[in-house]
CSV table of C-alpha atoms in Angstrom, one decimal:
chain,number,residue,atom,x,y,z
A,21,TRP,CA,-20.0,-3.3,-12.0
A,22,ASN,CA,-21.8,-2.3,-8.0
A,23,VAL,CA,-19.4,0.3,-8.3
A,24,GLY,CA,-20.5,1.9,-11.3
A,25,ARG,CA,-24.1,1.0,-10.0
A,26,VAL,CA,-22.9,3.7,-7.2
A,27,LEU,CA,-21.6,6.2,-9.4
A,28,ALA,CA,-24.6,6.2,-11.2
A,29,GLU,CA,-27.1,6.7,-8.2
A,30,LEU,CA,-25.3,9.3,-7.5
A,31,ASP,CA,-25.9,11.0,-10.8
A,32,ARG,CA,-29.6,10.5,-10.7
A,33,SER,CA,-29.8,12.4,-7.6
A,34,GLY,CA,-27.5,15.3,-8.0
A,35,LEU,CA,-24.2,14.8,-5.6
A,36,ARG,CA,-21.7,12.5,-7.6
A,37,GLU,CA,-20.3,16.9,-7.4
A,38,LYS,CA,-20.0,17.2,-4.0
A,39,THR,CA,-19.4,13.5,-2.9
A,40,ILE,CA,-16.0,11.5,-2.9
A,41,VAL,CA,-15.6,8.6,-3.4
A,42,VAL,CA,-12.9,5.7,-2.4
A,43,PHE,CA,-12.8,2.1,-3.0
A,44,TRP,CA,-10.8,-0.2,-1.2
A,45,GLY,CA,-10.2,-3.3,0.1
A,46,ASP,CA,-7.6,-4.2,2.8
A,47,HIS,CA,-5.3,-6.9,1.5
A,48,GLY,CA,-4.8,-8.3,-2.2
A,49,TYR,CA,-5.6,-11.8,-2.3
A,50,GLN,CA,-3.2,-15.3,-3.6
A,51,LEU,CA,-5.7,-17.4,-5.9
A,52,GLY,CA,-2.4,-20.0,-6.3
A,53,GLU,CA,0.2,-17.7,-6.9
A,54,LYS,CA,3.6,-19.3,-4.9
A,55,GLY,CA,1.6,-22.6,-3.8
A,56,LYS,CA,-1.3,-20.1,-1.5
A,57,TRP,CA,-4.8,-19.7,-1.9
A,58,SER,CA,-5.9,-17.1,1.1
A,59,LYS,CA,-5.0,-14.0,1.7
A,60,ALA,CA,-3.6,-14.5,5.8
A,61,GLY,CA,0.2,-15.0,6.7
A,62,SER,CA,1.9,-12.9,2.8
A,63,LEU,CA,4.3,-10.7,1.9
A,64,TRP,CA,4.1,-11.5,-2.0
A,65,GLU,CA,2.8,-8.4,-4.0
A,66,GLN,CA,-0.6,-10.3,-4.5
A,67,GLY,CA,-1.4,-10.6,-0.6
A,68,THR,CA,-0.4,-7.1,-0.1
A,69,ARG,CA,-1.4,-4.9,-3.0
A,70,THR,CA,-4.6,-3.5,-2.7
A,71,PRO,CA,-7.7,-1.9,-5.1
A,72,PHE,CA,-7.5,1.8,-4.0
A,73,ILE,CA,-9.7,4.6,-5.6
A,74,ILE,CA,-10.3,8.2,-4.8
A,75,CYS,CA,-13.0,10.2,-7.0
A,76,ASP,CA,-12.7,14.1,-6.2
A,77,PRO,CA,-14.8,15.6,-8.1
A,78,ARG,CA,-13.3,18.9,-7.5
A,79,GLU,CA,-9.9,17.6,-8.8
A,80,LYS,CA,-10.1,17.2,-13.3
A,81,THR,CA,-7.5,14.2,-12.9
A,82,ALA,CA,-10.5,12.2,-12.2
A,83,GLY,CA,-9.8,8.6,-13.6
A,84,LYS,CA,-6.1,9.1,-14.7
A,85,VAL,CA,-4.1,6.1,-12.6
A,86,CYS,CA,-1.3,6.8,-10.3
A,87,PRO,CA,1.4,4.5,-9.9
A,88,ARG,CA,2.6,6.3,-6.9
A,89,VAL,CA,3.2,3.4,-3.9
A,90,VAL,CA,1.2,4.2,-1.0
A,91,GLU,CA,-0.2,2.6,2.3
A,92,MET,CA,-4.3,2.6,3.6
A,93,GLU,CA,-3.8,4.6,6.7
A,94,ASP,CA,-3.2,7.8,4.3
A,95,LEU,CA,-6.6,7.6,3.6
A,96,TYR,CA,-7.3,9.5,6.8
A,97,PRO,CA,-5.6,11.9,6.8
A,98,THR,CA,-6.5,12.8,2.9
A,99,LEU,CA,-9.9,12.4,3.5
A,100,VAL,CA,-9.6,15.2,6.6
A,101,GLU,CA,-7.9,17.8,3.9
A,102,LEU,CA,-10.5,16.8,1.5
A,103,CYS,CA,-13.1,18.1,4.3
A,104,GLY,CA,-11.4,20.9,4.3
A,105,LEU,CA,-10.9,19.6,8.9
A,106,GLU,CA,-8.3,20.2,11.1
A,107,GLN,CA,-5.7,16.9,10.6
A,108,PRO,CA,-5.4,15.7,14.7
A,109,ALA,CA,-2.3,15.3,17.0
A,110,GLY,CA,-0.5,12.1,16.4
A,111,LEU,CA,-1.8,10.9,13.3
A,112,GLU,CA,-0.7,8.2,11.7
A,113,GLY,CA,-0.3,8.2,7.4
A,114,ARG,CA,-0.3,11.7,5.1
A,115,SER,CA,-2.4,12.8,3.1
A,116,LEU,CA,-2.7,11.7,-0.4
A,117,ALA,CA,-4.4,14.8,-1.6
A,118,PRO,CA,-1.2,16.9,-3.1
A,119,LEU,CA,-1.3,13.2,-6.0
A,120,LEU,CA,-5.4,13.9,-7.0
A,121,LYS,CA,-4.0,17.0,-8.8
A,122,THR,CA,-0.9,15.9,-9.9
A,123,PRO,CA,-1.2,11.8,-10.2
A,124,ASP,CA,3.1,11.2,-11.3
A,125,MET,CA,4.2,14.1,-8.5
A,126,PRO,CA,7.6,12.8,-7.5
A,127,TRP,CA,6.6,10.9,-4.3
A,128,ASP,CA,9.2,9.2,-2.0
A,129,HIS,CA,7.3,7.4,1.1
A,130,PRO,CA,7.7,3.6,1.1
A,131,ALA,CA,4.8,1.1,2.2
A,132,PHE,CA,4.8,-1.0,4.6
A,133,THR,CA,3.4,-4.2,5.7
A,134,VAL,CA,3.0,-7.4,8.4
A,135,TRP,CA,2.7,-10.3,9.1
A,136,SER,CA,2.2,-11.7,12.6
A,137,GLU,CA,1.3,-15.4,13.5
A,138,ASP,CA,0.2,-14.3,16.6
A,139,GLY,CA,-1.1,-11.2,16.7
A,140,LYS,CA,2.0,-9.9,19.1
A,141,THR,CA,5.0,-9.8,17.6
A,142,PHE,CA,6.2,-10.1,14.0
A,143,SER,CA,6.8,-12.5,11.9
A,144,GLY,CA,7.7,-10.5,9.1
A,145,VAL,CA,8.0,-7.4,7.7
A,146,THR,CA,7.8,-5.8,4.3
A,147,VAL,CA,8.7,-2.1,2.8
A,148,ARG,CA,7.5,-1.5,-1.1
A,149,THR,CA,8.8,1.4,-2.4
A,150,GLU,CA,8.9,2.2,-5.9
A,151,LYS,CA,11.8,0.4,-7.1
A,152,TRP,CA,11.9,-2.8,-4.8
A,153,ARG,CA,9.7,-4.8,-2.7
A,154,TYR,CA,11.9,-6.2,0.5
A,155,ALA,CA,10.9,-7.9,3.7
A,156,GLU,CA,12.2,-9.4,6.2
A,157,PHE,CA,10.6,-12.3,8.4
A,158,PHE,CA,12.0,-12.8,12.0
A,159,GLY,CA,11.3,-16.3,14.6
A,160,ARG,CA,10.4,-19.2,13.1
A,161,GLY,CA,11.9,-19.1,9.3
A,162,PRO,CA,14.5,-15.7,9.6
A,163,GLY,CA,15.7,-14.1,6.6
A,164,ALA,CA,15.3,-11.3,4.1
A,165,MET,CA,14.2,-11.0,0.6
A,166,LEU,CA,15.1,-8.7,-2.6
A,167,LEU,CA,12.2,-8.1,-5.3
A,168,ASP,CA,12.2,-6.0,-8.5
A,169,PRO,CA,8.5,-5.9,-9.4
A,170,ALA,CA,9.6,-4.2,-12.8
A,171,ALA,CA,12.4,-6.7,-13.8
A,172,ASP,CA,10.7,-9.7,-12.4
A,173,PRO,CA,6.0,-9.1,-12.0
A,174,HIS,CA,5.8,-12.7,-10.6
A,175,GLU,CA,8.4,-12.2,-8.3
A,176,MET,CA,10.5,-15.1,-8.8
A,177,ARG,CA,14.2,-14.7,-8.1
A,178,ASN,CA,15.4,-12.5,-4.3
A,179,VAL,CA,18.5,-10.8,-5.0
A,180,VAL,CA,19.1,-10.2,-2.0
A,181,GLY,CA,22.4,-12.1,-2.1
A,182,ASN,CA,23.6,-10.1,-5.2
A,183,PRO,CA,26.3,-7.6,-4.0
A,184,GLU,CA,25.2,-4.4,-6.8
A,185,ASN,CA,22.4,-4.6,-4.4
A,186,ALA,CA,23.7,-4.5,-0.9
A,187,ASP,CA,23.6,-0.8,-0.6
A,188,ALA,CA,19.5,-1.0,-1.4
A,189,VAL,CA,19.3,-3.9,1.5
A,190,ARG,CA,20.9,-1.3,4.3
A,191,THR,CA,19.0,1.3,3.8
A,192,LEU,CA,15.5,-0.9,3.0
A,193,SER,CA,16.6,-3.1,5.6
A,194,SER,CA,17.2,-0.4,8.1
A,195,LEU,CA,13.7,0.6,7.1
A,196,VAL,CA,11.6,-2.6,8.5
A,197,LYS,CA,13.8,-2.5,11.3
A,198,ALA,CA,13.3,0.7,12.6
A,199,TYR,CA,9.3,0.0,11.6
A,200,ALA,CA,9.2,-2.9,13.4
A,201,LYS,CA,11.0,-0.8,16.4
A,202,GLY,CA,7.9,1.4,16.4
A,203,HIS,CA,5.5,-0.5,15.7
A,204,GLU,CA,4.1,-2.9,18.1
A,205,ALA,CA,2.5,-6.1,16.6
A,206,GLY,CA,-1.3,-6.1,18.5
A,207,ARG,CA,-1.3,-2.9,19.1
């Protein structure tokens, strides 16, 4: 409703056709799923999935859903590109501008989420691909989970130990370890 109010005001003021609108949240929220009532300390889909809408009035795909996995760190490089600015050196994330043009184009870029209880070390890291959600937990209660969101949308079956998933576990575990090594908690 409030997003509609903002868009209506942009229409009323004649600014809609020259305004890029972005709506996002910084985290998901669990409302009792898995016995959790909060946003913090969750590597489940409900805790890591966020609302995210970009509307560039120059694109004819406005209103189309993009099924691709993206990260919030992609927002800044996207806006830099859409505004015609130079990408700063060392910028993390990637521009989502190609997805605004073709929302269902192939996109093989996983998204990572971290959880840190102390703000200094990682308690867990999740990598989300189009097929899998894989998490590794460190410190207290170490372990791993592999979930297939399409086959198990409520994330009730950890299939990390299934022999047919061994290659996926190896690949995703190496992505998690590389990410954890390259990113320090509390930075």
